[in-house]
Every structure is written in C-alpha cells, then in structure tokens.
Tab-separated table of C-alpha atoms in Angstrom:
chain	number	residue	atom	x	y	z
A	1	MET	CA	152.641	-44.364	-9.293
A	2	HIS	CA	153.449	-42.520	-6.086
A	3	GLU	CA	155.097	-45.594	-4.530
A	4	MET	CA	158.495	-44.158	-5.404
A	5	GLY	CA	157.797	-41.086	-3.311
A	6	ILE	CA	156.551	-43.274	-0.471
A	7	ALA	CA	159.622	-45.532	-0.739
A	8	GLN	CA	161.859	-42.441	-0.559
A	9	GLN	CA	160.072	-41.229	2.601
A	10	MET	CA	160.391	-44.664	4.123
A	11	LEU	CA	164.108	-44.788	3.361
A	12	GLU	CA	164.644	-41.326	4.901
A	13	ILE	CA	162.682	-42.173	8.061
A	14	ALA	CA	164.424	-45.545	8.410
A	15	VAL	CA	168.007	-44.180	7.925
A	16	ALA	CA	167.312	-41.305	10.317
A	17	SER	CA	166.211	-43.735	13.064
A	18	ILE	CA	169.395	-45.828	13.015
A	19	PRO	CA	171.535	-44.804	16.086
A	20	ASP	CA	174.632	-42.842	15.088
A	21	ASP	CA	176.985	-44.982	17.148
A	22	ILE	CA	176.582	-48.034	14.905
A	23	ASP	CA	179.364	-48.523	12.343
A	24	ASN	CA	178.264	-49.673	8.905
A	25	PRO	CA	174.686	-50.511	9.978
A	26	ARG	CA	172.827	-53.024	7.849
A	27	VAL	CA	169.091	-53.332	8.023
A	28	GLU	CA	167.848	-56.925	7.621
A	29	LYS	CA	164.171	-56.301	7.903
A	30	ILE	CA	161.824	-53.296	7.650
A	31	CYS	CA	158.317	-53.844	8.957
A	32	VAL	CA	155.470	-51.610	7.775
A	33	ARG	CA	151.768	-51.411	8.382
A	34	ILE	CA	149.546	-50.676	5.347
A	35	GLY	CA	145.803	-50.237	5.619
A	36	LYS	CA	143.620	-51.952	3.016
A	37	LEU	CA	142.165	-48.517	2.148
A	38	ALA	CA	145.587	-46.966	1.537
A	39	ALA	CA	146.192	-46.326	-2.181
A	40	VAL	CA	149.445	-48.303	-2.218
A	41	VAL	CA	150.396	-51.235	-4.401
A	42	GLU	CA	152.593	-53.528	-2.353
A	43	ASP	CA	154.564	-54.988	-5.296
A	44	SER	CA	155.367	-51.481	-6.617
A	45	LEU	CA	156.468	-50.351	-3.167
A	46	ARG	CA	158.711	-53.392	-2.878
A	47	PHE	CA	160.195	-52.741	-6.278
A	48	CYS	CA	160.795	-48.997	-5.602
A	49	LEU	CA	162.356	-49.655	-2.188
A	50	GLU	CA	164.713	-52.217	-3.675
A	51	ILE	CA	165.927	-49.757	-6.291
A	52	ILE	CA	166.428	-46.675	-4.090
A	53	SER	CA	167.953	-48.557	-1.164
A	54	GLU	CA	171.021	-49.583	-3.157
A	55	ASN	CA	174.202	-48.334	-1.423
A	56	THR	CA	172.265	-47.464	1.727
A	57	PRO	CA	171.968	-49.353	5.067
A	58	LEU	CA	168.634	-50.728	3.678
A	59	ALA	CA	170.193	-52.452	0.690
A	60	GLY	CA	168.847	-55.999	0.502
A	61	ALA	CA	166.479	-55.511	3.517
A	62	VAL	CA	163.349	-57.608	3.514
A	63	LEU	CA	160.145	-55.623	3.502
A	64	VAL	CA	157.538	-57.132	5.769
A	65	VAL	CA	154.046	-55.773	5.239
A	66	GLU	CA	151.325	-56.096	7.841
A	67	GLU	CA	147.953	-55.492	6.155
A	68	VAL	CA	145.518	-53.616	8.346
A	69	PRO	CA	141.831	-54.356	7.718
A	70	VAL	CA	139.242	-51.600	7.190
A	71	GLY	CA	137.528	-51.156	10.612
A	72	LEU	CA	134.378	-49.068	10.767
A	73	LEU	CA	132.197	-47.558	13.494
A	74	CYS	CA	128.568	-46.551	13.009
A	75	ARG	CA	128.063	-43.091	14.566
A	76	GLU	CA	124.298	-43.767	14.850
A	77	CYS	CA	124.096	-47.131	16.618
A	78	GLY	CA	127.691	-47.739	17.757
A	79	HIS	CA	128.107	-50.958	15.755
A	80	GLU	CA	131.755	-51.833	14.978
A	81	TRP	CA	132.761	-54.094	12.076
A	82	THR	CA	135.372	-54.743	9.392
A	83	VAL	CA	134.818	-54.844	5.649
A	84	ASP	CA	136.590	-56.613	2.739
A	85	THR	CA	134.582	-54.801	0.065
A	86	PRO	CA	134.253	-51.030	-0.056
A	87	VAL	CA	130.780	-50.802	1.335
A	88	PHE	CA	130.442	-48.180	4.044
A	89	ARG	CA	126.931	-48.594	5.213
A	90	CYS	CA	126.125	-49.971	8.692
A	91	PRO	CA	124.867	-53.586	8.421
A	92	ALA	CA	123.034	-53.226	11.760
A	93	CYS	CA	121.018	-50.052	11.201
A	94	THR	CA	121.752	-49.105	7.480
A	95	SER	CA	123.050	-45.683	8.469
A	96	GLY	CA	125.698	-44.141	6.207
A	97	ASN	CA	127.124	-42.035	9.033
A	98	VAL	CA	130.200	-44.166	9.383
A	99	LYS	CA	133.662	-43.434	10.795
A	100	VAL	CA	136.748	-45.200	9.446
A	101	LEU	CA	138.676	-46.507	12.520
A	102	SER	CA	141.430	-48.268	10.658
A	103	GLY	CA	142.567	-49.144	7.142
A	104	ARG	CA	144.301	-45.936	6.102
A	105	GLU	CA	147.642	-46.777	7.850
A	106	LEU	CA	150.884	-46.199	6.060
A	107	GLU	CA	153.485	-46.542	8.786
A	108	ILE	CA	156.915	-47.880	9.489
A	109	SER	CA	156.699	-49.956	12.662
A	110	THR	CA	160.153	-51.449	13.210
A	111	LEU	CA	163.598	-52.038	11.707
A	112	GLU	CA	165.771	-55.052	12.423
A	113	LEU	CA	169.516	-54.422	12.296
A	114	ALA	CA	172.070	-57.124	11.609
A	115	GLU	CA	174.275	-57.822	14.646
B	1	MET	CA	168.754	-55.465	17.217
B	2	GLU	CA	165.256	-54.134	16.744
B	3	ILE	CA	164.520	-50.435	16.465
B	4	ASN	CA	160.992	-49.342	17.221
B	5	ILE	CA	159.869	-46.539	14.901
B	6	GLN	CA	156.040	-46.265	14.671
B	7	LYS	CA	155.978	-43.345	12.296
B	8	LYS	CA	153.634	-42.292	9.534
B	9	VAL	CA	155.390	-42.467	6.171
B	10	LEU	CA	153.596	-39.375	4.858
B	11	GLU	CA	154.116	-37.384	8.023
B	12	VAL	CA	156.141	-34.680	6.182
B	13	ASN	CA	153.292	-34.100	3.686
B	14	GLU	CA	150.712	-34.081	6.446
B	15	THR	CA	152.683	-31.479	8.476
B	16	MET	CA	152.985	-29.295	5.376
B	17	ALA	CA	149.264	-29.727	4.585
B	18	ASP	CA	148.367	-28.535	8.099
B	19	ARG	CA	150.660	-25.574	7.605
B	20	ASN	CA	148.934	-24.798	4.327
B	21	ARG	CA	145.533	-25.060	5.999
B	22	ASN	CA	146.522	-22.523	8.627
B	23	PHE	CA	148.015	-20.247	5.989
B	24	PHE	CA	144.782	-20.349	3.922
B	25	LYS	CA	142.691	-19.758	7.018
B	26	ASP	CA	144.737	-16.678	7.861
B	27	LYS	CA	144.223	-15.333	4.346
B	28	GLY	CA	140.460	-16.097	4.548
B	29	VAL	CA	140.399	-18.271	1.373
B	30	VAL	CA	138.500	-21.555	1.106
B	31	VAL	CA	140.384	-24.242	-0.803
B	32	LEU	CA	138.755	-26.902	-2.947
B	33	ASN	CA	140.727	-29.930	-4.198
B	34	MET	CA	139.208	-31.183	-7.445
B	35	MET	CA	140.252	-34.682	-8.595
B	36	SER	CA	139.370	-37.226	-11.239
B	37	SER	CA	140.869	-39.536	-13.825
B	38	PRO	CA	142.365	-37.989	-16.989
B	39	GLY	CA	139.813	-36.785	-19.500
B	40	SER	CA	136.764	-36.624	-17.215
B	41	GLY	CA	136.216	-33.031	-18.100
B	42	LYS	CA	137.558	-31.132	-15.089
B	43	THR	CA	138.850	-28.160	-17.018
B	44	GLU	CA	135.639	-27.691	-18.970
B	45	LEU	CA	133.666	-28.077	-15.779
B	46	LEU	CA	135.875	-25.471	-14.130
B	47	CYS	CA	135.567	-22.978	-17.048
B	48	LYS	CA	131.731	-23.243	-16.896
B	49	THR	CA	131.738	-23.096	-13.067
B	50	LEU	CA	133.935	-19.959	-13.045
B	51	ALA	CA	131.674	-18.239	-15.533
B	52	ARG	CA	128.757	-18.824	-13.097
B	53	ILE	CA	130.331	-17.926	-9.763
B	54	MET	CA	132.626	-15.055	-10.701
B	55	PRO	CA	132.942	-12.237	-9.900
B	56	ASP	CA	130.625	-12.667	-6.875
B	57	THR	CA	132.908	-15.443	-5.550
B	58	ARG	CA	136.391	-14.146	-6.167
B	59	THR	CA	138.196	-17.232	-7.374
B	60	GLY	CA	141.736	-18.363	-8.222
B	61	VAL	CA	142.901	-21.672	-9.692
B	62	ILE	CA	146.032	-23.789	-9.321
B	63	VAL	CA	146.161	-26.415	-12.017
B	64	GLY	CA	148.421	-29.452	-11.970
B	65	ASP	CA	149.660	-31.513	-14.899
B	66	ILE	CA	152.784	-33.540	-15.583
B	67	CYS	CA	153.479	-31.251	-18.564
B	68	THR	CA	151.940	-28.602	-20.828
B	69	THR	CA	150.172	-25.358	-19.868
B	70	ASN	CA	147.077	-26.239	-21.956
B	71	ASP	CA	144.674	-26.282	-18.981
B	72	ALA	CA	145.974	-22.973	-17.621
B	73	ASP	CA	145.598	-21.407	-21.052
B	74	ARG	CA	141.990	-22.544	-21.307
B	75	LEU	CA	141.196	-21.372	-17.783
B	76	GLU	CA	142.898	-17.976	-18.263
B	77	SER	CA	140.399	-17.193	-21.033
B	78	THR	CA	137.672	-17.010	-18.284
B	79	GLY	CA	139.604	-14.145	-16.627
B	80	VAL	CA	140.506	-16.141	-13.541
B	81	SER	CA	143.932	-15.802	-11.944
B	82	VAL	CA	145.631	-19.132	-12.589
B	83	ILE	CA	148.932	-20.817	-11.790
B	84	GLN	CA	150.067	-23.974	-13.612
B	85	ILE	CA	152.182	-26.559	-11.802
B	86	ASN	CA	154.090	-28.941	-14.035
B	87	THR	CA	155.472	-31.873	-12.109
B	88	ASP	CA	157.856	-33.121	-14.752
B	89	GLN	CA	160.517	-31.056	-12.992
B	90	PHE	CA	159.724	-32.975	-9.784
B	91	GLY	CA	160.106	-36.432	-11.374
B	92	GLY	CA	156.750	-36.411	-13.184
B	93	ASP	CA	154.742	-36.888	-9.983
B	94	CYS	CA	151.215	-38.141	-10.595
B	95	HIS	CA	149.658	-35.969	-7.858
B	96	LEU	CA	150.088	-32.554	-6.251
B	97	ALA	CA	151.783	-32.730	-2.848
B	98	ALA	CA	151.431	-30.096	-0.098
B	99	HIS	CA	154.845	-28.499	-0.761
B	100	LEU	CA	153.955	-27.746	-4.378
B	101	ILE	CA	150.743	-26.046	-3.350
B	102	GLU	CA	152.538	-23.997	-0.714
B	103	LYS	CA	155.021	-22.647	-3.272
B	104	SER	CA	152.299	-21.769	-5.844
B	105	ALA	CA	149.866	-20.321	-3.302
B	106	LYS	CA	152.489	-17.842	-2.117
B	107	GLU	CA	152.743	-16.499	-5.664
B	108	MET	CA	148.999	-15.638	-5.625
B	109	ASP	CA	147.234	-12.640	-4.140
B	110	LEU	CA	145.118	-14.756	-1.746
B	111	GLU	CA	143.736	-11.751	0.104
B	112	ALA	CA	141.861	-10.890	-3.086
B	113	LEU	CA	140.232	-14.375	-3.242
B	114	ASP	CA	137.343	-16.111	-1.559
B	115	LEU	CA	137.962	-19.447	-3.176
B	116	LEU	CA	141.049	-21.270	-4.462
B	117	ILE	CA	140.292	-24.301	-6.639
B	118	VAL	CA	143.106	-26.814	-7.139
B	119	GLU	CA	142.625	-28.839	-10.270
B	120	ASN	CA	144.700	-31.897	-9.390
B	121	ILE	CA	146.528	-34.147	-11.793
B	122	GLY	CA	144.227	-36.589	-13.574
B	123	ASN	CA	144.479	-39.771	-11.506
B	124	LEU	CA	142.056	-41.573	-9.192
B	125	VAL	CA	144.731	-43.213	-7.041
B	126	CYS	CA	147.639	-41.089	-5.859
B	127	PRO	CA	146.019	-37.655	-5.241
B	128	ALA	CA	143.635	-39.307	-2.778
B	129	GLU	CA	146.524	-40.131	-0.469
B	130	PHE	CA	147.991	-36.585	-0.395
B	131	ASP	CA	146.351	-33.960	1.793
B	132	ILE	CA	147.247	-30.497	0.387
B	133	GLY	CA	145.582	-28.439	3.119
B	134	GLU	CA	142.187	-28.212	1.374
B	135	ASP	CA	138.848	-27.459	3.055
B	136	ALA	CA	136.838	-29.735	0.780
B	137	ARG	CA	137.371	-32.369	-1.958
B	138	VAL	CA	135.339	-32.963	-5.075
B	139	VAL	CA	135.771	-36.005	-7.299
B	140	VAL	CA	134.603	-35.984	-10.947
B	141	LEU	CA	133.643	-39.151	-12.805
B	142	SER	CA	132.427	-39.104	-16.375
B	143	VAL	CA	130.012	-41.378	-18.109
B	144	THR	CA	132.658	-42.539	-20.564
B	145	GLU	CA	134.405	-44.343	-17.686
B	146	GLY	CA	133.163	-47.520	-15.844
B	147	GLU	CA	130.282	-47.550	-13.424
B	148	ASP	CA	132.481	-49.533	-11.015
B	149	LYS	CA	135.214	-46.915	-10.653
B	150	PRO	CA	134.059	-45.904	-7.136
B	151	LEU	CA	134.489	-49.519	-5.981
B	152	LYS	CA	137.904	-49.796	-7.669
B	153	TYR	CA	139.185	-46.520	-6.214
B	154	PRO	CA	137.379	-46.399	-2.853
B	155	LEU	CA	139.734	-44.039	-1.039
B	156	MET	CA	139.130	-41.287	-3.560
B	157	PHE	CA	135.358	-41.494	-3.254
B	158	ARG	CA	135.463	-42.114	0.495
B	159	LEU	CA	137.365	-38.897	1.168
B	160	ALA	CA	135.449	-36.676	-1.267
B	161	ASP	CA	132.885	-34.218	0.131
B	162	ALA	CA	130.982	-34.214	-3.109
B	163	ALA	CA	130.992	-36.073	-6.427
B	164	ILE	CA	130.100	-35.045	-9.971
B	165	LEU	CA	128.958	-37.394	-12.698
B	166	ASN	CA	129.931	-35.458	-15.854
B	167	LYS	CA	129.121	-35.661	-19.561
B	168	THR	CA	125.563	-36.840	-18.987
B	169	ASP	CA	124.700	-35.354	-22.443
B	170	LEU	CA	126.433	-38.499	-23.853
B	171	LEU	CA	124.194	-40.974	-21.967
B	172	PRO	CA	121.840	-41.643	-24.953
B	173	TYR	CA	124.807	-42.872	-27.008
B	174	LEU	CA	126.408	-45.124	-24.326
B	175	ASP	CA	125.595	-48.356	-22.434
B	176	PHE	CA	126.603	-46.550	-19.233
B	177	ASN	CA	124.165	-47.055	-16.360
B	178	ALA	CA	124.184	-43.732	-14.420
B	179	GLY	CA	121.997	-45.173	-11.626
B	180	GLU	CA	124.494	-47.921	-11.032
B	181	ALA	CA	127.446	-45.481	-10.982
B	182	VAL	CA	125.715	-43.270	-8.409
B	183	GLU	CA	124.751	-46.336	-6.370
B	184	ASN	CA	128.384	-47.432	-6.328
B	185	MET	CA	129.426	-43.974	-5.104
B	186	LYS	CA	126.795	-44.250	-2.395
B	187	GLN	CA	128.118	-47.668	-1.315
B	188	VAL	CA	131.557	-46.132	-0.654
B	189	HIS	CA	130.232	-42.848	0.754
B	190	PRO	CA	126.491	-42.964	1.543
B	191	ASP	CA	126.043	-39.425	2.670
B	192	MET	CA	127.991	-37.743	-0.168
B	193	PRO	CA	126.021	-35.443	-2.451
B	194	VAL	CA	126.313	-36.484	-6.121
B	195	PHE	CA	125.641	-34.062	-8.954
B	196	GLU	CA	124.709	-35.529	-12.393
B	197	LEU	CA	125.501	-32.899	-14.952
B	198	SER	CA	126.947	-32.020	-18.346
B	199	ALA	CA	129.625	-29.329	-18.350
B	200	LYS	CA	129.093	-28.952	-22.074
B	201	THR	CA	125.323	-28.284	-22.063
B	202	GLU	CA	125.156	-27.127	-18.399
B	203	GLN	CA	122.213	-29.437	-17.888
B	204	GLY	CA	121.973	-30.242	-14.191
B	205	PHE	CA	124.471	-27.521	-13.310
B	206	ASP	CA	122.393	-25.443	-10.788
B	207	PRO	CA	122.538	-27.866	-7.814
B	208	TRP	CA	126.347	-28.121	-8.161
B	209	ILE	CA	126.764	-24.321	-8.181
B	210	GLU	CA	124.437	-24.023	-5.197
B	211	TRP	CA	126.429	-26.613	-3.283
B	212	LEU	CA	129.735	-24.931	-4.199
B	213	VAL	CA	128.602	-21.447	-3.180
B	214	ALA	CA	127.057	-22.721	0.084
B	215	THR	CA	130.276	-24.625	0.848
B	216	VAL	CA	132.407	-21.547	0.342
B	217	THR	CA	130.075	-19.486	2.549
B	218	SER	CA	129.977	-22.060	5.375
B	219	LYS	CA	133.681	-22.824	5.323
B	220	SER	CA	134.699	-19.213	5.246
B	221	THR	CA	132.409	-18.518	8.270
B	222	ASN	CA	134.018	-21.473	10.048
B	223	ASN	CA	137.474	-20.218	9.128
B	224	LYS	CA	136.866	-16.815	10.723
C-alpha cells in the first residue's frame, strides 16, 4: 500500500504548480498517466488522494487516469508491439532481449483550475 | 484554466536514488536490493550466503521491516555489520525508499565494504516501484507460494537481475510445480538467471554464490 505516498507526492507537485497569483485556487480535475506495468492500484490511489486533499486546493478534484499500454521493442529484430499479458518475448523472432518502451509511467500531466 | 505539468510523481525518490548511486560508487561499494514476499526465506538465505562469501567479500546489510529487530538480530550472529530500518516511525511504509537508505548508509563504514545488501520489506508490489540507488536487484520466490506469482507481480520480476526459487527441499511434500514457476519467471524476464535452491540444506547454492561474487566483481570494476 504505497498509494498513500504516491498520493502525497501528487498533491505536493500539484499544489506547487498552481501560480501564486491566484486567490483561493480550486482544482477541478487532475489528469495523470499510469502505465499498465506500474505497481499502482487506481482505486487505492483515488481513495488516498480524496482523503489527503481535504482542506487543500485539490479537495473534491476529479482524478482522471489515462492508462498507458505496455509497449515493447525487440533489440534483436526491431519488432515493436504492445502486450496485455506480462509476456516479454518477441513474437516475431522469440528473442528475450526486449526493451520496455512504455508502461512504467506514473506522471501528472495537467491540472484544471476552476475559473 | 489548464496548467500543464508533465512531471514524474516519484521524481523526488528517483533524484535521491541517483544521489545514493553516486555516493555508493564513490565509496566503491556494490549495492544489491533483495526483495520478496513475506516469509520467502530472505533472512535465512542471507545468513547462509554471508557465511559463504565473507570475509573474502566484505559485506554489510541494511534490513527493512515495519517493526521488530528480529532479522537484524539473526543476521548479526553471522558477524556482519547490520543496520535495521523500521518504517513504523515513517507511517509503516511497505517498502524502503531512497531517503531511508541514504540515512542508514551514512551510519555505516562503507569504505570497509565491497558489498552492501539491502533486505527490503517483504512485499512483491511496492518495493519494485522504488529505486534505492542499487546496482542490482534479486527477487526471491519460495515454493510455498504460487507458481503464478511472477505473472501477478510482473514489475518485480521484470526489473530483477536474478531470481531465486527458495525452499526446494520442501518440493516432495507440495503440489508446487517448480518448472512452471521458472517458466512464468522466464515469460516476464526471459534472460534473467534463476537459481533453484534451498537455503536450509544449501542444495543448489553454488551457482547463486558464483553469480553473486561475479556480479560484485564486475560491478565494482565498472564503478571504478
């Protein structure tokens, strides 16, 4: 259960990125990108963020999660593909020398502030 | 009004992990992050491993648990220098983060070490996500767990440099299919070496020790 720590980091980054000259800012939406390979449970993250954002500009903000698929590149034959199951062997040449191109993301992309 | 951020959530940990890596490199110590679920036999494996590699490979251990110093007490009996981290004072964290390693590592005489082994908190999920500045990762699975664990916790097995299948002395008494477990590890990480062994009887121990010593040698050459 490290989602609380992740939620805390998200809150810190989000609050720090709100311009100082806005009085009583209120965040309506926080958009994040989470790779399918990241060890994060979306429901837990939602729950943790809801709890720790009380009395902050993020209170009541909607968390929008963009799921990033696991994208792989075969270092032997150059084949690129995405997987839904955790099988990291090249379907074209069966090599196991595979690079993970995407799927480990854990990023805040944007905030939407109320006017 | 939309604010564009595009920032990694764990950036702070990653920055600290890089700082740790540079610090360890300066001190000439190779760092191994050992992870598994609770009860897979990490501490027993470490005790037996230390008995084999010390004093030739001068080794220190940082051990993480939510509470108790039981693991440190067991490890200390091997004569190794050991520091216990308890995370209950940090909210009972389920993993060791880079800042905790930094603090403990500074309490150790790293110049007198070739190898620092970090026995992470028993958990196959969270520790995988937190870089601590290690040179290599080892994941331990035991035959009393399920064969499908590598598929259920792919990040842990994907990021490991080697895997150990422990407690093989129990295989005659279980329905566990060791071949299937190893195959599942290979699905997630085809080129990863897997060592099937029993920390209790030390059956199958030699290839693991050879891998460990060779890794310390090659990483310490690279670090120089």
